[in-house]
């Protein structure tokens, strides 16, 4: 009887695990003129390296209150590419993006953490090490770690899928990290970049 009761207790958990689904999402970078510091069009990007100890597409997992996974959230392209694209859009928004052949500086680095999760409050977080290289020599002119985080009000179970909220929070956290890196006065001073007027641009899906 004890064995039967134990199996009955485990069965709902096994059923939930068997019903786990996977959602693929796209993130957005949406900062625009007026919220960023313009600069000279002297920068290009180089692919970031993913240092997270998870799969390249992993973004987060929606779990029950007891920790059972219900839904896995993945990016459509590797997170390293998502971050690289976000920096490209961030440079473009500031009028700082140049063709690789004409760039004086290269923006690259490492993705140290990037995820979203749902406990009581949906949450998104990004932590990125950003390096500014001299394009001609590869010399590191600046390096720093930049973070972003977003959190929303408590999620009410049964009110719909939390995936859109988590995607928005992850996008916002990444945007905050990108903006802090590209607008960092220490970075600007270390490379001696000059300010220009930012060009018009449109937000991009990453």
PDB file of C-alpha atoms in Angstrom:
ATOM      1  CA  UNK A   1       0.000   0.000   0.000  1.00  0.00           C
ATOM      2  CA  UNK A   2       2.828   2.393   0.817  1.00  0.00           C
ATOM      3  CA  UNK A   3       4.366   1.772  -2.587  1.00  0.00           C
ATOM      4  CA  UNK A   4       1.029   2.414  -4.287  1.00  0.00           C
ATOM      5  CA  UNK A   5       0.563   5.693  -2.403  1.00  0.00           C
ATOM      6  CA  UNK A   6       4.071   6.796  -3.284  1.00  0.00           C
ATOM      7  CA  UNK A   7       3.442   6.112  -6.972  1.00  0.00           C
ATOM      8  CA  UNK A   8       0.186   8.009  -6.861  1.00  0.00           C
ATOM      9  CA  UNK A   9       1.953  10.978  -5.336  1.00  0.00           C
ATOM     10  CA  UNK A  10       4.606  11.005  -8.035  1.00  0.00           C
ATOM     11  CA  UNK A  11       2.204  10.507 -10.942  1.00  0.00           C
ATOM     12  CA  UNK A  12       0.978  14.142 -11.181  1.00  0.00           C
ATOM     13  CA  UNK A  13       4.576  15.364 -11.287  1.00  0.00           C
ATOM     14  CA  UNK A  14       5.439  12.910 -14.052  1.00  0.00           C
ATOM     15  CA  UNK A  15       2.345  13.984 -15.972  1.00  0.00           C
ATOM     16  CA  UNK A  16       3.332  17.662 -15.735  1.00  0.00           C
ATOM     17  CA  UNK A  17       6.881  16.882 -16.847  1.00  0.00           C
ATOM     18  CA  UNK A  18       5.531  14.979 -19.831  1.00  0.00           C
ATOM     19  CA  UNK A  19       3.447  18.032 -20.768  1.00  0.00           C
ATOM     20  CA  UNK A  20       6.373  20.448 -20.743  1.00  0.00           C
ATOM     21  CA  UNK A  21       6.418  22.594 -23.885  1.00  0.00           C
ATOM     22  CA  UNK A  22       9.018  24.818 -25.533  1.00  0.00           C
ATOM     23  CA  UNK A  23       8.413  28.346 -26.829  1.00  0.00           C
ATOM     24  CA  UNK A  24      10.796  30.155 -29.170  1.00  0.00           C
ATOM     25  CA  UNK A  25      10.834  33.938 -28.812  1.00  0.00           C
ATOM     26  CA  UNK A  26      12.485  36.988 -30.355  1.00  0.00           C
ATOM     27  CA  UNK A  27      13.807  39.841 -28.235  1.00  0.00           C
ATOM     28  CA  UNK A  28      13.588  43.528 -29.111  1.00  0.00           C
ATOM     29  CA  UNK A  29      15.953  46.460 -28.684  1.00  0.00           C
ATOM     30  CA  UNK A  30      13.890  49.640 -28.586  1.00  0.00           C
ATOM     31  CA  UNK A  31      15.913  52.586 -27.212  1.00  0.00           C
ATOM     32  CA  UNK A  32      15.760  55.595 -29.484  1.00  0.00           C
ATOM     33  CA  UNK A  33      17.090  59.138 -29.883  1.00  0.00           C
ATOM     34  CA  UNK A  34      16.557  61.220 -26.767  1.00  0.00           C
ATOM     35  CA  UNK A  35      17.354  58.304 -24.489  1.00  0.00           C
ATOM     36  CA  UNK A  36      20.890  57.607 -25.683  1.00  0.00           C
ATOM     37  CA  UNK A  37      24.175  59.478 -26.136  1.00  0.00           C
ATOM     38  CA  UNK A  38      25.076  59.956 -29.821  1.00  0.00           C
ATOM     39  CA  UNK A  39      28.611  59.339 -31.024  1.00  0.00           C
ATOM     40  CA  UNK A  40      30.805  59.095 -34.101  1.00  0.00           C
ATOM     41  CA  UNK A  41      30.165  56.341 -36.666  1.00  0.00           C
ATOM     42  CA  UNK A  42      33.395  54.489 -35.922  1.00  0.00           C
ATOM     43  CA  UNK A  43      32.197  51.179 -34.443  1.00  0.00           C
ATOM     44  CA  UNK A  44      31.444  47.678 -35.681  1.00  0.00           C
ATOM     45  CA  UNK A  45      30.478  44.543 -33.785  1.00  0.00           C
ATOM     46  CA  UNK A  46      32.120  41.156 -33.434  1.00  0.00           C
ATOM     47  CA  UNK A  47      30.234  38.104 -32.216  1.00  0.00           C
ATOM     48  CA  UNK A  48      30.046  37.803 -28.438  1.00  0.00           C
ATOM     49  CA  UNK A  49      30.975  34.544 -26.699  1.00  0.00           C
ATOM     50  CA  UNK A  50      28.353  32.757 -24.598  1.00  0.00           C
ATOM     51  CA  UNK A  51      29.901  31.863 -21.222  1.00  0.00           C
ATOM     52  CA  UNK A  52      26.673  30.627 -19.654  1.00  0.00           C
ATOM     53  CA  UNK A  53      26.566  26.997 -18.586  1.00  0.00           C
ATOM     54  CA  UNK A  54      23.386  26.252 -20.562  1.00  0.00           C
ATOM     55  CA  UNK A  55      22.461  25.577 -24.168  1.00  0.00           C
ATOM     56  CA  UNK A  56      23.036  28.380 -26.655  1.00  0.00           C
ATOM     57  CA  UNK A  57      19.283  28.982 -27.123  1.00  0.00           C
ATOM     58  CA  UNK A  58      18.191  28.740 -23.492  1.00  0.00           C
ATOM     59  CA  UNK A  59      16.513  31.811 -22.008  1.00  0.00           C
ATOM     60  CA  UNK A  60      14.388  30.529 -19.141  1.00  0.00           C
ATOM     61  CA  UNK A  61      11.948  28.005 -17.717  1.00  0.00           C
ATOM     62  CA  UNK A  62       8.453  28.507 -16.359  1.00  0.00           C
ATOM     63  CA  UNK A  63       7.971  26.316 -13.297  1.00  0.00           C
ATOM     64  CA  UNK A  64       5.186  25.437 -10.887  1.00  0.00           C
ATOM     65  CA  UNK A  65       5.358  26.594  -7.281  1.00  0.00           C
ATOM     66  CA  UNK A  66       7.050  23.297  -6.371  1.00  0.00           C
ATOM     67  CA  UNK A  67       9.648  23.715  -9.103  1.00  0.00           C
ATOM     68  CA  UNK A  68       8.274  21.398 -11.776  1.00  0.00           C
ATOM     69  CA  UNK A  69       9.072  22.759 -15.276  1.00  0.00           C
ATOM     70  CA  UNK A  70       6.028  23.630 -17.362  1.00  0.00           C
ATOM     71  CA  UNK A  71       7.509  25.523 -20.298  1.00  0.00           C
ATOM     72  CA  UNK A  72      11.003  26.146 -21.633  1.00  0.00           C
ATOM     73  CA  UNK A  73      11.737  29.487 -23.282  1.00  0.00           C
ATOM     74  CA  UNK A  74      14.314  29.620 -26.071  1.00  0.00           C
ATOM     75  CA  UNK A  75      15.617  32.295 -28.391  1.00  0.00           C
ATOM     76  CA  UNK A  76      15.278  31.688 -32.137  1.00  0.00           C
ATOM     77  CA  UNK A  77      19.002  32.255 -32.687  1.00  0.00           C
ATOM     78  CA  UNK A  78      21.876  31.688 -30.225  1.00  0.00           C
ATOM     79  CA  UNK A  79      21.897  34.099 -27.298  1.00  0.00           C
ATOM     80  CA  UNK A  80      25.418  35.191 -28.288  1.00  0.00           C
ATOM     81  CA  UNK A  81      24.013  36.368 -31.628  1.00  0.00           C
ATOM     82  CA  UNK A  82      21.068  38.059 -29.901  1.00  0.00           C
ATOM     83  CA  UNK A  83      23.484  40.077 -27.757  1.00  0.00           C
ATOM     84  CA  UNK A  84      25.689  40.920 -30.747  1.00  0.00           C
ATOM     85  CA  UNK A  85      22.643  42.134 -32.679  1.00  0.00           C
ATOM     86  CA  UNK A  86      21.481  44.201 -29.712  1.00  0.00           C
ATOM     87  CA  UNK A  87      24.802  46.033 -29.644  1.00  0.00           C
ATOM     88  CA  UNK A  88      24.518  46.600 -33.373  1.00  0.00           C
ATOM     89  CA  UNK A  89      21.103  48.191 -32.934  1.00  0.00           C
ATOM     90  CA  UNK A  90      22.393  50.173 -29.960  1.00  0.00           C
ATOM     91  CA  UNK A  91      25.249  51.571 -32.034  1.00  0.00           C
ATOM     92  CA  UNK A  92      22.866  52.340 -34.877  1.00  0.00           C
ATOM     93  CA  UNK A  93      20.529  54.216 -32.542  1.00  0.00           C
ATOM     94  CA  UNK A  94      23.449  56.433 -31.519  1.00  0.00           C
ATOM     95  CA  UNK A  95      24.713  57.025 -35.050  1.00  0.00           C
ATOM     96  CA  UNK A  96      27.865  55.087 -34.115  1.00  0.00           C
ATOM     97  CA  UNK A  97      27.594  52.046 -36.406  1.00  0.00           C
ATOM     98  CA  UNK A  98      30.059  51.824 -39.283  1.00  0.00           C
ATOM     99  CA  UNK A  99      30.932  49.257 -41.922  1.00  0.00           C
ATOM    100  CA  UNK A 100      33.479  46.768 -40.627  1.00  0.00           C
ATOM    101  CA  UNK A 101      36.007  47.889 -43.233  1.00  0.00           C
ATOM    102  CA  UNK A 102      35.862  51.495 -42.036  1.00  0.00           C
ATOM    103  CA  UNK A 103      35.507  50.983 -38.280  1.00  0.00           C
ATOM    104  CA  UNK A 104      38.107  52.263 -35.842  1.00  0.00           C
ATOM    105  CA  UNK A 105      36.691  50.276 -32.924  1.00  0.00           C
ATOM    106  CA  UNK A 106      35.182  46.826 -32.436  1.00  0.00           C
ATOM    107  CA  UNK A 107      32.550  46.049 -29.805  1.00  0.00           C
ATOM    108  CA  UNK A 108      32.614  42.459 -28.555  1.00  0.00           C
ATOM    109  CA  UNK A 109      32.717  40.527 -25.290  1.00  0.00           C
ATOM    110  CA  UNK A 110      31.134  37.700 -23.318  1.00  0.00           C
ATOM    111  CA  UNK A 111      27.620  36.837 -22.208  1.00  0.00           C
ATOM    112  CA  UNK A 112      28.075  36.027 -18.527  1.00  0.00           C
ATOM    113  CA  UNK A 113      24.388  35.601 -17.749  1.00  0.00           C
ATOM    114  CA  UNK A 114      21.087  36.147 -19.478  1.00  0.00           C
ATOM    115  CA  UNK A 115      17.846  34.614 -18.375  1.00  0.00           C
ATOM    116  CA  UNK A 116      14.243  35.110 -17.377  1.00  0.00           C
ATOM    117  CA  UNK A 117      12.294  33.301 -14.702  1.00  0.00           C
ATOM    118  CA  UNK A 118       8.943  33.234 -12.970  1.00  0.00           C
ATOM    119  CA  UNK A 119       8.728  32.897  -9.208  1.00  0.00           C
ATOM    120  CA  UNK A 120       6.171  35.273  -7.713  1.00  0.00           C
ATOM    121  CA  UNK A 121       7.309  38.173  -9.884  1.00  0.00           C
ATOM    122  CA  UNK A 122       8.368  37.638 -13.520  1.00  0.00           C
ATOM    123  CA  UNK A 123      12.025  38.632 -13.839  1.00  0.00           C
ATOM    124  CA  UNK A 124      14.645  39.207 -16.542  1.00  0.00           C
ATOM    125  CA  UNK A 125      18.402  39.620 -16.097  1.00  0.00           C
ATOM    126  CA  UNK A 126      21.458  40.210 -18.280  1.00  0.00           C
ATOM    127  CA  UNK A 127      25.134  40.431 -17.354  1.00  0.00           C
ATOM    128  CA  UNK A 128      27.634  41.096 -20.129  1.00  0.00           C
ATOM    129  CA  UNK A 129      31.366  41.718 -20.241  1.00  0.00           C
ATOM    130  CA  UNK A 130      31.957  44.274 -22.983  1.00  0.00           C
ATOM    131  CA  UNK A 131      35.326  44.912 -24.628  1.00  0.00           C
ATOM    132  CA  UNK A 132      36.172  47.749 -27.010  1.00  0.00           C
ATOM    133  CA  UNK A 133      39.010  46.802 -29.335  1.00  0.00           C
ATOM    134  CA  UNK A 134      41.136  48.917 -31.624  1.00  0.00           C
ATOM    135  CA  UNK A 135      40.149  47.596 -35.042  1.00  0.00           C
ATOM    136  CA  UNK A 136      43.588  47.938 -36.600  1.00  0.00           C
ATOM    137  CA  UNK A 137      45.490  46.060 -33.870  1.00  0.00           C
ATOM    138  CA  UNK A 138      42.968  44.150 -31.746  1.00  0.00           C
ATOM    139  CA  UNK A 139      44.264  45.938 -28.660  1.00  0.00           C
ATOM    140  CA  UNK A 140      41.756  46.160 -25.799  1.00  0.00           C
ATOM    141  CA  UNK A 141      41.005  49.822 -25.113  1.00  0.00           C
ATOM    142  CA  UNK A 142      38.232  49.311 -22.586  1.00  0.00           C
ATOM    143  CA  UNK A 143      36.593  46.409 -20.759  1.00  0.00           C
ATOM    144  CA  UNK A 144      33.753  46.400 -18.267  1.00  0.00           C
ATOM    145  CA  UNK A 145      30.877  44.310 -16.935  1.00  0.00           C
ATOM    146  CA  UNK A 146      27.378  45.729 -17.395  1.00  0.00           C
ATOM    147  CA  UNK A 147      24.107  44.459 -15.963  1.00  0.00           C
ATOM    148  CA  UNK A 148      20.424  44.998 -16.577  1.00  0.00           C
ATOM    149  CA  UNK A 149      17.365  43.667 -14.799  1.00  0.00           C
ATOM    150  CA  UNK A 150      13.629  44.099 -15.098  1.00  0.00           C
ATOM    151  CA  UNK A 151      10.802  42.835 -12.893  1.00  0.00           C
ATOM    152  CA  UNK A 152       7.039  43.144 -13.154  1.00  0.00           C
ATOM    153  CA  UNK A 153       4.194  42.859 -10.692  1.00  0.00           C
ATOM    154  CA  UNK A 154       3.165  39.472  -9.375  1.00  0.00           C
ATOM    155  CA  UNK A 155       1.853  37.062 -11.980  1.00  0.00           C
ATOM    156  CA  UNK A 156      -1.607  35.622 -11.346  1.00  0.00           C
ATOM    157  CA  UNK A 157      -1.755  31.902 -12.199  1.00  0.00           C
ATOM    158  CA  UNK A 158      -4.481  31.173 -14.729  1.00  0.00           C
ATOM    159  CA  UNK A 159      -4.318  34.664 -16.245  1.00  0.00           C
ATOM    160  CA  UNK A 160      -2.678  33.419 -19.447  1.00  0.00           C
ATOM    161  CA  UNK A 161       0.802  32.515 -20.579  1.00  0.00           C
ATOM    162  CA  UNK A 162       3.643  34.340 -18.794  1.00  0.00           C
ATOM    163  CA  UNK A 163       5.945  33.924 -21.803  1.00  0.00           C
ATOM    164  CA  UNK A 164       5.183  37.330 -23.413  1.00  0.00           C
ATOM    165  CA  UNK A 165       5.856  39.091 -20.110  1.00  0.00           C
ATOM    166  CA  UNK A 166       9.104  37.197 -19.562  1.00  0.00           C
ATOM    167  CA  UNK A 167      10.208  37.937 -23.126  1.00  0.00           C
ATOM    168  CA  UNK A 168       9.558  41.644 -22.625  1.00  0.00           C
ATOM    169  CA  UNK A 169      11.493  41.647 -19.344  1.00  0.00           C
ATOM    170  CA  UNK A 170      14.447  39.807 -20.895  1.00  0.00           C
ATOM    171  CA  UNK A 171      14.454  42.314 -23.777  1.00  0.00           C
ATOM    172  CA  UNK A 172      14.417  45.202 -21.317  1.00  0.00           C
ATOM    173  CA  UNK A 173      17.213  43.768 -19.197  1.00  0.00           C
ATOM    174  CA  UNK A 174      19.412  43.288 -22.276  1.00  0.00           C
ATOM    175  CA  UNK A 175      18.591  46.787 -23.503  1.00  0.00           C
ATOM    176  CA  UNK A 176      19.598  48.262 -20.135  1.00  0.00           C
ATOM    177  CA  UNK A 177      22.942  46.439 -20.204  1.00  0.00           C
ATOM    178  CA  UNK A 178      23.615  47.572 -23.794  1.00  0.00           C
ATOM    179  CA  UNK A 179      22.700  51.187 -23.033  1.00  0.00           C
ATOM    180  CA  UNK A 180      24.884  51.290 -19.932  1.00  0.00           C
ATOM    181  CA  UNK A 181      27.824  49.892 -21.863  1.00  0.00           C
ATOM    182  CA  UNK A 182      27.545  52.199 -24.882  1.00  0.00           C
ATOM    183  CA  UNK A 183      26.749  55.325 -22.842  1.00  0.00           C
ATOM    184  CA  UNK A 184      29.396  54.676 -20.171  1.00  0.00           C
ATOM    185  CA  UNK A 185      31.427  57.909 -19.763  1.00  0.00           C
ATOM    186  CA  UNK A 186      34.499  55.856 -18.826  1.00  0.00           C
ATOM    187  CA  UNK A 187      34.283  53.946 -22.082  1.00  0.00           C
ATOM    188  CA  UNK A 188      33.837  57.108 -24.131  1.00  0.00           C
ATOM    189  CA  UNK A 189      36.759  58.776 -22.380  1.00  0.00           C
ATOM    190  CA  UNK A 190      39.045  55.760 -22.738  1.00  0.00           C
ATOM    191  CA  UNK A 191      38.765  55.743 -26.532  1.00  0.00           C
ATOM    192  CA  UNK A 192      38.407  59.500 -27.033  1.00  0.00           C
ATOM    193  CA  UNK A 193      35.363  59.207 -29.297  1.00  0.00           C
ATOM    194  CA  UNK A 194      33.691  62.430 -30.391  1.00  0.00           C
ATOM    195  CA  UNK A 195      29.989  63.185 -30.264  1.00  0.00           C
ATOM    196  CA  UNK A 196      27.965  63.402 -33.466  1.00  0.00           C
ATOM    197  CA  UNK A 197      24.279  63.712 -34.143  1.00  0.00           C
ATOM    198  CA  UNK A 198      22.532  60.366 -34.111  1.00  0.00           C
ATOM    199  CA  UNK A 199      20.864  59.307 -37.344  1.00  0.00           C
ATOM    200  CA  UNK A 200      17.228  58.326 -37.573  1.00  0.00           C
ATOM    201  CA  UNK A 201      16.580  54.627 -37.077  1.00  0.00           C
ATOM    202  CA  UNK A 202      13.867  52.110 -36.359  1.00  0.00           C
ATOM    203  CA  UNK A 203      13.765  49.577 -33.516  1.00  0.00           C
ATOM    204  CA  UNK A 204      14.937  46.101 -34.444  1.00  0.00           C
ATOM    205  CA  UNK A 205      13.934  42.567 -33.593  1.00  0.00           C
ATOM    206  CA  UNK A 206      16.830  40.495 -32.341  1.00  0.00           C
TER     207      UNK A 206
END
